[in-house]
XYZ file of C-alpha atoms in Angstrom:
526
model
C -107.059 91.842 -86.889
C -104.848 94.259 -84.986
C -106.150 97.635 -83.848
C -104.361 100.798 -84.953
C -103.078 102.459 -81.783
C -101.501 105.712 -80.715
C -99.236 105.758 -77.664
C -99.310 108.869 -75.467
C -96.064 109.451 -73.537
C -94.059 112.173 -71.799
C -90.669 113.083 -73.272
C -90.488 109.794 -75.194
C -90.191 107.804 -71.970
C -92.260 105.105 -70.266
C -91.893 102.969 -67.129
C -90.519 99.458 -67.385
C -93.868 97.865 -66.479
C -95.513 99.887 -69.233
C -92.980 98.628 -71.762
C -93.706 95.073 -70.677
C -97.454 95.706 -70.972
C -96.987 96.938 -74.550
C -94.943 93.858 -75.410
C -97.658 91.613 -73.923
C -100.251 93.358 -76.130
C -98.166 93.121 -79.294
C -100.522 90.625 -80.968
C -103.523 92.937 -80.477
C -102.237 96.338 -81.637
C -100.073 98.113 -84.176
C -98.654 101.342 -82.743
C -98.658 103.793 -85.615
C -98.424 107.105 -83.708
C -96.279 108.265 -80.804
C -97.899 111.305 -79.193
C -95.072 112.899 -77.229
C -96.064 115.552 -74.685
C -93.108 117.794 -73.869
C -94.495 119.991 -71.080
C -96.147 117.740 -68.509
C -95.296 118.977 -65.025
C -96.375 117.794 -61.614
C -96.721 120.537 -59.025
C -95.542 119.408 -55.596
C -96.225 120.815 -52.155
C -92.968 119.919 -50.415
C -94.047 121.470 -47.122
C -97.314 119.582 -46.733
C -96.201 116.308 -48.375
C -92.433 116.177 -47.780
C -92.456 112.822 -45.969
C -94.602 111.274 -48.708
C -92.137 112.320 -51.420
C -89.300 110.915 -49.307
C -91.212 107.645 -48.864
C -91.899 107.597 -52.583
C -88.167 107.524 -53.378
C -87.806 104.128 -51.626
C -91.143 102.539 -52.599
C -93.096 103.683 -55.658
C -89.822 104.495 -57.423
C -88.560 100.969 -58.050
C -87.290 98.645 -60.763
C -90.685 98.503 -62.475
C -91.265 102.268 -62.515
C -87.780 103.176 -63.692
C -88.110 105.343 -66.808
C -86.794 104.046 -70.115
C -86.712 105.635 -73.590
C -89.343 104.450 -76.016
C -88.086 103.357 -79.414
C -89.148 106.298 -81.596
C -88.644 104.223 -84.743
C -91.693 102.075 -84.024
C -94.112 104.770 -85.218
C -94.533 108.308 -86.473
C -93.667 110.767 -83.684
C -95.727 113.900 -83.052
C -94.192 116.230 -80.496
C -96.534 118.710 -78.846
C -97.083 120.901 -75.826
C -100.352 120.458 -73.987
C -102.696 123.302 -73.102
C -102.978 123.861 -69.348
C -106.111 125.003 -67.499
C -105.255 124.771 -63.827
C -104.234 121.156 -63.122
C -105.900 119.900 -66.345
C -104.133 119.341 -69.651
C -105.710 119.173 -73.095
C -104.557 118.344 -76.624
C -103.777 121.013 -79.224
C -105.870 120.762 -82.383
C -103.124 119.003 -84.380
C -103.380 115.910 -82.161
C -107.062 115.444 -82.933
C -106.321 115.928 -86.625
C -103.547 113.313 -86.548
C -105.758 110.774 -84.751
C -108.424 111.150 -87.422
C -105.993 111.170 -90.343
C -104.300 107.945 -89.213
C -107.628 106.184 -88.496
C -106.587 105.466 -84.928
C -108.774 102.880 -83.143
C -107.513 103.592 -79.624
C -105.002 105.646 -77.639
C -102.943 104.120 -74.827
C -102.310 106.797 -72.214
C -98.909 106.419 -70.542
C -98.269 110.171 -70.466
C -99.756 113.520 -69.376
C -101.657 113.959 -66.126
C -105.346 114.923 -65.815
C -106.570 115.016 -69.418
C -109.556 117.079 -70.539
C -111.013 116.241 -73.957
C -112.718 118.561 -76.427
C -116.354 117.488 -76.589
C -116.807 118.509 -80.233
C -113.843 116.479 -81.479
C -113.957 112.945 -82.877
C -111.913 110.972 -80.340
C -111.095 107.246 -80.264
C -111.204 105.466 -76.876
C -108.298 106.433 -74.620
C -107.228 103.587 -72.329
C -105.643 104.503 -69.001
C -104.522 102.552 -65.930
C -105.699 103.265 -62.397
C -104.172 101.424 -59.449
C -106.961 101.032 -56.929
C -110.444 99.536 -56.744
C -112.626 102.475 -57.874
C -115.564 101.222 -55.814
C -113.496 101.972 -52.693
C -110.291 103.853 -53.584
C -110.069 106.616 -56.141
C -107.315 109.213 -56.342
C -103.844 108.456 -55.026
C -101.344 107.236 -53.923
C -101.828 103.635 -55.021
C -101.841 101.085 -52.212
C -101.118 103.573 -49.428
C -104.572 103.929 -47.897
C -105.288 100.242 -48.471
C -102.436 99.407 -46.082
C -103.629 102.044 -43.603
C -107.125 100.526 -43.708
C -105.762 96.966 -43.373
C -107.095 95.765 -46.699
C -105.868 92.426 -48.027
C -105.726 93.443 -51.684
C -105.794 96.446 -53.971
C -107.460 96.793 -57.344
C -106.114 97.585 -60.812
C -108.289 98.792 -63.683
C -107.866 99.792 -67.298
C -110.582 102.230 -68.295
C -111.572 104.429 -71.186
C -111.216 107.930 -69.801
C -113.795 110.685 -70.022
C -113.936 114.273 -68.769
C -115.324 113.024 -65.465
C -112.643 111.622 -63.126
C -112.634 107.779 -62.962
C -115.990 107.588 -64.764
C -115.116 105.924 -68.089
C -115.961 102.390 -69.188
C -113.810 99.758 -67.451
C -112.372 97.116 -69.783
C -110.108 95.136 -67.431
C -109.927 94.568 -63.690
C -107.504 92.680 -61.471
C -106.515 92.478 -57.832
C -103.071 92.533 -56.266
C -101.952 91.319 -52.859
C -101.204 93.848 -50.130
C -97.948 93.181 -48.261
C -98.780 94.834 -44.947
C -95.153 95.255 -43.832
C -93.706 96.597 -47.106
C -95.067 99.381 -49.298
C -92.388 98.651 -51.896
C -93.408 94.983 -52.237
C -97.046 96.047 -52.418
C -96.158 98.428 -55.257
C -94.079 95.826 -57.092
C -97.075 93.485 -56.885
C -99.554 95.858 -58.450
C -97.156 97.080 -61.137
C -96.188 93.521 -62.168
C -99.842 92.433 -62.155
C -100.645 95.379 -64.440
C -98.537 93.963 -67.275
C -101.049 91.433 -68.726
C -104.022 93.718 -68.092
C -103.490 96.023 -71.077
C -103.996 93.227 -73.597
C -107.144 92.069 -71.773
C -108.530 95.589 -71.946
C -107.753 95.871 -75.670
C -109.487 92.543 -76.406
C -112.537 93.567 -74.371
C -112.608 96.971 -76.059
C -112.485 95.355 -79.496
C -115.335 93.018 -78.507
C -117.261 95.877 -76.838
C -117.504 93.956 -73.547
C -116.845 96.436 -70.707
C -116.877 95.350 -67.063
C -119.678 96.596 -64.846
C -118.523 97.756 -61.432
C -119.094 100.608 -59.026
C -116.830 103.665 -59.321
C -118.114 105.688 -56.369
C -115.252 105.097 -53.949
C -113.689 107.796 -51.809
C -111.385 110.158 -53.706
C -108.115 110.159 -51.746
C -105.403 112.805 -51.833
C -101.667 112.720 -51.090
C -101.117 112.041 -47.366
C -99.911 114.656 -44.902
C -96.573 114.330 -43.138
C -98.375 113.143 -39.986
C -100.221 110.441 -41.940
C -96.962 109.184 -43.483
C -95.309 108.905 -40.042
C -98.294 106.865 -38.808
C -98.029 104.732 -41.952
C -94.324 103.982 -41.395
C -94.957 103.033 -37.762
C -97.684 100.628 -38.918
C -95.294 99.028 -41.425
C -92.678 98.593 -38.689
C -95.191 96.995 -36.335
C -96.346 94.589 -39.030
C -92.717 93.729 -39.893
C -91.973 92.901 -36.235
C -95.037 90.639 -36.104
C -93.868 88.864 -39.264
C -90.381 88.243 -37.843
C -91.792 86.878 -34.586
C -94.143 84.587 -36.479
C -91.321 83.339 -38.728
C -89.080 82.540 -35.780
C -91.551 80.929 -33.409
C -94.745 79.928 -35.192
C -95.605 77.574 -38.016
C -98.644 76.156 -39.708
C -99.585 72.676 -38.539
C -101.377 71.086 -41.441
C -103.745 68.158 -41.201
C -105.852 66.176 -43.643
C -109.319 64.832 -43.014
C -112.349 63.408 -44.749
C -115.982 64.066 -43.952
C -119.379 63.388 -45.448
C -120.259 66.098 -47.901
C -123.130 68.464 -47.268
C -121.926 71.277 -49.511
C -124.102 73.004 -52.099
C -121.063 74.731 -53.666
C -123.057 77.840 -54.488
C -122.825 79.999 -51.339
C -120.626 80.826 -48.352
C -120.467 77.549 -46.422
C -118.674 76.479 -43.244
C -117.419 72.973 -42.506
C -117.743 71.692 -38.934
C -114.448 70.242 -37.701
C -116.256 67.921 -35.273
C -117.352 65.850 -38.292
C -113.790 65.330 -39.580
C -112.106 61.949 -39.783
C -108.430 62.888 -39.505
C -105.677 61.081 -41.400
C -102.912 60.073 -38.911
C -99.476 61.567 -39.638
C -96.435 59.293 -39.538
C -93.801 60.207 -36.935
C -91.182 61.128 -39.541
C -93.406 63.807 -41.098
C -94.208 67.287 -39.860
C -97.521 67.622 -41.707
C -99.748 66.329 -44.505
C -101.282 68.662 -47.126
C -102.433 68.919 -50.783
C -104.670 65.804 -50.782
C -106.195 64.234 -53.906
C -108.415 61.203 -54.294
C -107.501 58.616 -56.895
C -110.000 58.489 -59.745
C -111.911 55.572 -58.187
C -111.759 57.049 -54.671
C -109.913 54.048 -53.219
C -106.691 55.931 -52.469
C -105.582 59.324 -51.175
C -102.406 60.947 -52.458
C -100.824 63.870 -50.638
C -97.730 65.874 -49.751
C -95.943 64.803 -46.555
C -93.256 67.155 -45.229
C -90.227 65.273 -43.893
C -89.084 66.628 -40.494
C -85.453 65.788 -41.153
C -84.988 67.104 -44.693
C -87.685 69.777 -44.870
C -88.714 68.361 -48.269
C -92.076 67.024 -49.372
C -92.725 63.367 -50.236
C -95.787 62.137 -52.109
C -97.614 59.443 -50.139
C -100.394 57.105 -51.224
C -102.861 56.084 -48.501
C -105.622 53.478 -48.515
C -108.895 55.423 -48.257
C -110.463 52.698 -46.089
C -107.426 52.010 -43.909
C -105.421 55.171 -43.173
C -102.666 53.161 -41.513
C -101.780 51.669 -44.891
C -99.406 54.340 -46.284
C -96.611 54.118 -48.844
C -94.151 56.566 -50.426
C -94.584 57.224 -54.145
C -92.072 60.060 -54.678
C -89.154 61.199 -52.501
C -85.663 62.692 -52.657
C -86.605 66.150 -53.962
C -89.446 68.467 -52.961
C -92.811 67.226 -54.244
C -96.308 68.548 -53.575
C -99.813 68.908 -55.069
C -100.170 65.430 -56.677
C -102.967 66.290 -59.119
C -104.678 63.214 -60.549
C -106.267 62.696 -63.967
C -107.067 59.876 -66.389
C -106.341 59.619 -70.096
C -107.255 56.706 -72.384
C -108.274 54.681 -69.335
C -104.973 55.118 -67.482
C -104.450 57.174 -64.334
C -101.667 59.746 -64.104
C -100.126 62.100 -61.534
C -99.098 65.685 -62.201
C -97.002 66.423 -59.065
C -95.607 69.883 -58.429
C -91.841 69.753 -59.004
C -91.143 73.463 -59.517
C -88.246 73.546 -57.029
C -86.108 71.190 -59.111
C -87.601 70.445 -62.520
C -89.811 71.377 -65.412
C -93.281 69.858 -65.094
C -93.793 66.204 -65.940
C -96.494 63.538 -65.817
C -96.150 60.124 -64.155
C -98.357 57.081 -64.751
C -99.463 55.723 -61.366
C -98.486 52.176 -62.405
C -95.079 53.306 -63.757
C -93.786 55.814 -61.192
C -90.246 55.749 -62.598
C -91.261 56.994 -66.056
C -91.575 60.731 -66.684
C -93.415 62.448 -69.532
C -92.441 66.114 -69.698
C -95.147 68.550 -70.750
C -94.398 69.622 -74.315
C -94.177 73.369 -74.847
C -93.557 74.047 -71.160
C -90.039 72.672 -70.782
C -88.628 76.096 -69.927
C -91.089 76.916 -67.144
C -91.199 76.046 -63.447
C -94.909 75.802 -62.798
C -96.911 75.593 -59.580
C -100.045 73.589 -58.681
C -100.635 72.404 -62.255
C -104.191 71.112 -62.699
C -105.341 69.334 -65.856
C -108.943 69.450 -67.064
C -110.110 67.638 -70.194
C -113.227 68.786 -72.030
C -114.448 68.858 -75.615
C -111.452 66.945 -76.922
C -108.982 69.447 -75.455
C -106.610 69.376 -72.477
C -106.666 72.586 -70.427
C -103.748 73.134 -68.073
C -104.230 75.634 -65.232
C -101.103 76.663 -63.309
C -99.158 79.403 -61.591
C -95.516 80.362 -61.996
C -93.139 80.461 -59.038
C -92.989 84.212 -58.417
C -96.642 85.073 -59.158
C -98.482 81.833 -58.268
C -100.500 83.381 -55.423
C -102.040 85.990 -57.727
C -101.861 84.948 -61.398
C -103.523 81.888 -62.936
C -102.297 80.862 -66.390
C -104.139 78.668 -68.875
C -102.504 76.647 -71.650
C -104.197 74.263 -74.065
C -103.335 71.116 -76.036
C -105.131 68.397 -77.987
C -104.181 65.898 -75.272
C -102.006 65.826 -72.118
C -99.171 64.456 -74.263
C -99.478 66.925 -77.152
C -97.739 70.291 -77.313
C -99.241 72.920 -75.042
C -99.745 76.476 -76.241
C -100.838 79.548 -74.335
C -104.574 80.162 -74.317
C -105.500 83.536 -75.887
C -107.227 84.617 -72.641
C -104.264 83.734 -70.417
C -103.729 84.770 -67.690
C -107.366 84.025 -66.909
C -107.283 85.287 -63.313
C -105.271 87.994 -61.546
C -106.372 87.991 -57.910
C -104.847 86.633 -54.673
C -108.289 85.569 -53.449
C -109.036 83.042 -56.219
C -106.056 82.517 -58.562
C -104.051 79.598 -57.135
C -105.528 76.176 -57.809
C -106.983 74.292 -54.847
C -107.929 70.932 -56.353
C -109.301 69.302 -59.473
C -111.968 70.968 -61.594
C -115.275 69.116 -61.258
C -118.675 68.920 -62.949
C -121.464 69.270 -60.385
C -125.185 69.627 -61.049
C -124.566 70.774 -64.587
C -121.907 73.308 -63.581
C -118.149 73.235 -64.115
C -116.491 74.326 -60.871
C -112.936 75.431 -60.168
C -111.543 75.732 -56.633
C -109.188 78.628 -55.941
C -107.117 79.171 -52.820
C -107.843 82.400 -50.974
C -104.362 83.765 -50.289
C -105.339 87.426 -49.958
C -104.613 87.357 -46.214
C -102.887 84.336 -44.755
C -101.759 81.590 -47.119
C -104.522 79.065 -47.751
C -107.050 80.637 -45.406
C -110.106 79.365 -47.344
C -111.357 78.094 -50.717
C -113.226 80.155 -53.299
C -115.670 78.286 -55.544
C -115.609 79.543 -59.135
C -118.100 78.516 -61.811
C -116.523 78.317 -65.267
C -119.166 79.776 -67.576
C -117.172 79.692 -70.822
C -114.364 77.308 -71.775
C -113.110 76.828 -75.325
C -109.908 77.166 -77.297
C -110.635 80.912 -77.668
C -112.694 81.897 -74.636
C -112.656 81.628 -70.864
C -114.973 83.125 -68.256
C -115.661 82.363 -64.625
C -117.626 83.860 -61.763
C -117.327 83.349 -58.017
C -120.343 81.452 -56.665
C -119.249 80.359 -53.194
C -116.677 80.165 -50.454
C -115.716 77.318 -48.107
C -114.313 77.860 -44.601
C -113.820 75.734 -41.466
C -115.217 76.631 -38.056
C -112.089 76.317 -35.866
C -109.243 76.202 -38.378
C -107.818 78.053 -41.358
C -108.536 76.383 -44.668
C -109.375 74.473 -46.673
C -106.317 75.003 -48.809
C -107.192 72.129 -51.161
C -110.397 70.187 -51.613
C -111.348 66.975 -53.372
C -114.406 64.791 -53.803
C -114.652 61.026 -54.130
C -116.141 59.475 -57.272
C -119.824 59.760 -56.196
C -119.492 63.124 -54.389
C -120.481 61.530 -51.079
C -117.269 62.444 -49.268
C -114.860 65.370 -49.310
C -111.127 65.429 -48.685
C -109.559 68.603 -47.310
C -106.461 70.031 -45.680
C -106.460 72.722 -42.997
C -104.159 74.229 -40.403
C -103.715 76.138 -37.179
C -100.749 78.318 -36.180
C -98.673 76.645 -33.471
C -95.788 77.914 -31.335
C -92.428 76.182 -31.800
C -88.918 77.149 -30.715
C -87.560 75.519 -33.867
C -89.951 76.981 -36.443
C -87.344 79.418 -37.782
C -84.671 76.735 -37.963
C -86.955 74.489 -40.008
C -87.818 77.310 -42.405
C -84.159 78.109 -43.058
C -83.329 74.439 -43.474
C -86.147 73.892 -45.976
C -85.120 76.907 -48.071
C -81.515 75.770 -48.212
C -82.604 72.290 -49.299
C -84.893 73.640 -52.058
C -82.033 75.727 -53.442
């Protein structure tokens, strides 16, 4: 049943990301009132904060914050002027009367500034976005001080507001990647990651399941001109470092096996001295994305061709690493996820650069079975998990794969997939992207997520799935896996009896031709 909602806006306008958030929540709400405030004003101190406002023009003002008119025909419009007391605004009496008359279940606040509510009035929950992790960053501007403080991510919340700043119930939380050389890209990240969060908050509000988290972070104010100059210099320095790395450094990936001693329920470090490394053929630059076959007798992985810059899928004998053969080549292939169905083993290789996702039987490599319902998507690191007579497909999409994990469901891998009602199930660069098959271990269902909040693939987060059904999904982080002298793992797998693990890892190496190879690979993928 949909909730009856009122939408609070300024001058019948909203930002593009807000429009998209409303569209994403369309199945959860009916907007029956448009509360249009006509006198919201933001006082600006151009002397103290001039450089910030100039910076704002090129960063926070972007394609996702561009104002657009709201369709006034979608609901009854009530125009009003707010009552000002200093910096605080409040509703005139007619707004409270309209909310009660229309039996409004919630208000979505995309307008006004600091809102003070009348304590003696009957008020439905008012949902509002805040960009920042309230346990560390309250106030504004979003993302600015996180870059200054060299954070790897910034938070996003949807909360029910109260008369105390940032003190209402939180109904949705996500994290967005910080791009340390670009404030604009950082802003685009957190605005785009805000889009699916409104619907999550509405569902949690309807179910009365708020999120418990600290809200006692520092309350930041707009930065001074001096602080903005320091900020711009930091961005420039980080941009120079990125260019130098792109031209002369690259990740040298390796694959290894080792005997497992992991508990998978804490922060654990693998010792590289115990690794048995898989030798890389001369024609390949690196090996990555390893998966065991279902019986543990073979290893399948991505091998990057030095000449073409494209990935092949190799199959290697787990007992004799010298025995290697090519399974897939000619386009870019990676992440050869393995699963079985009706006693037959299949591969689900990543083919996002050139095709919609398909399945291949390991004994019939030439035959493709395209995933039904997903023909129009280019999906990344697709991982299939079968449980309770259902097939659950976890994946990212090309632009947002590092931060957003989607979940679709079908009756079998060859039935039509439909979006899970909780999808996206994760919005966080530290855990979202899949890093191997989902496993059952000591009575727990565990998912492995790549930690891409800093460098790509710098470690693995271990997530316990605590609820999985056709209507529900919940997970909680229970551990983290790192390596003593390398970055990684980026992917992890276990053989059939959990006695051995299979991982990939990397170190950054200098190369005069690193930039040339990057350009060549991008041109090939296009």
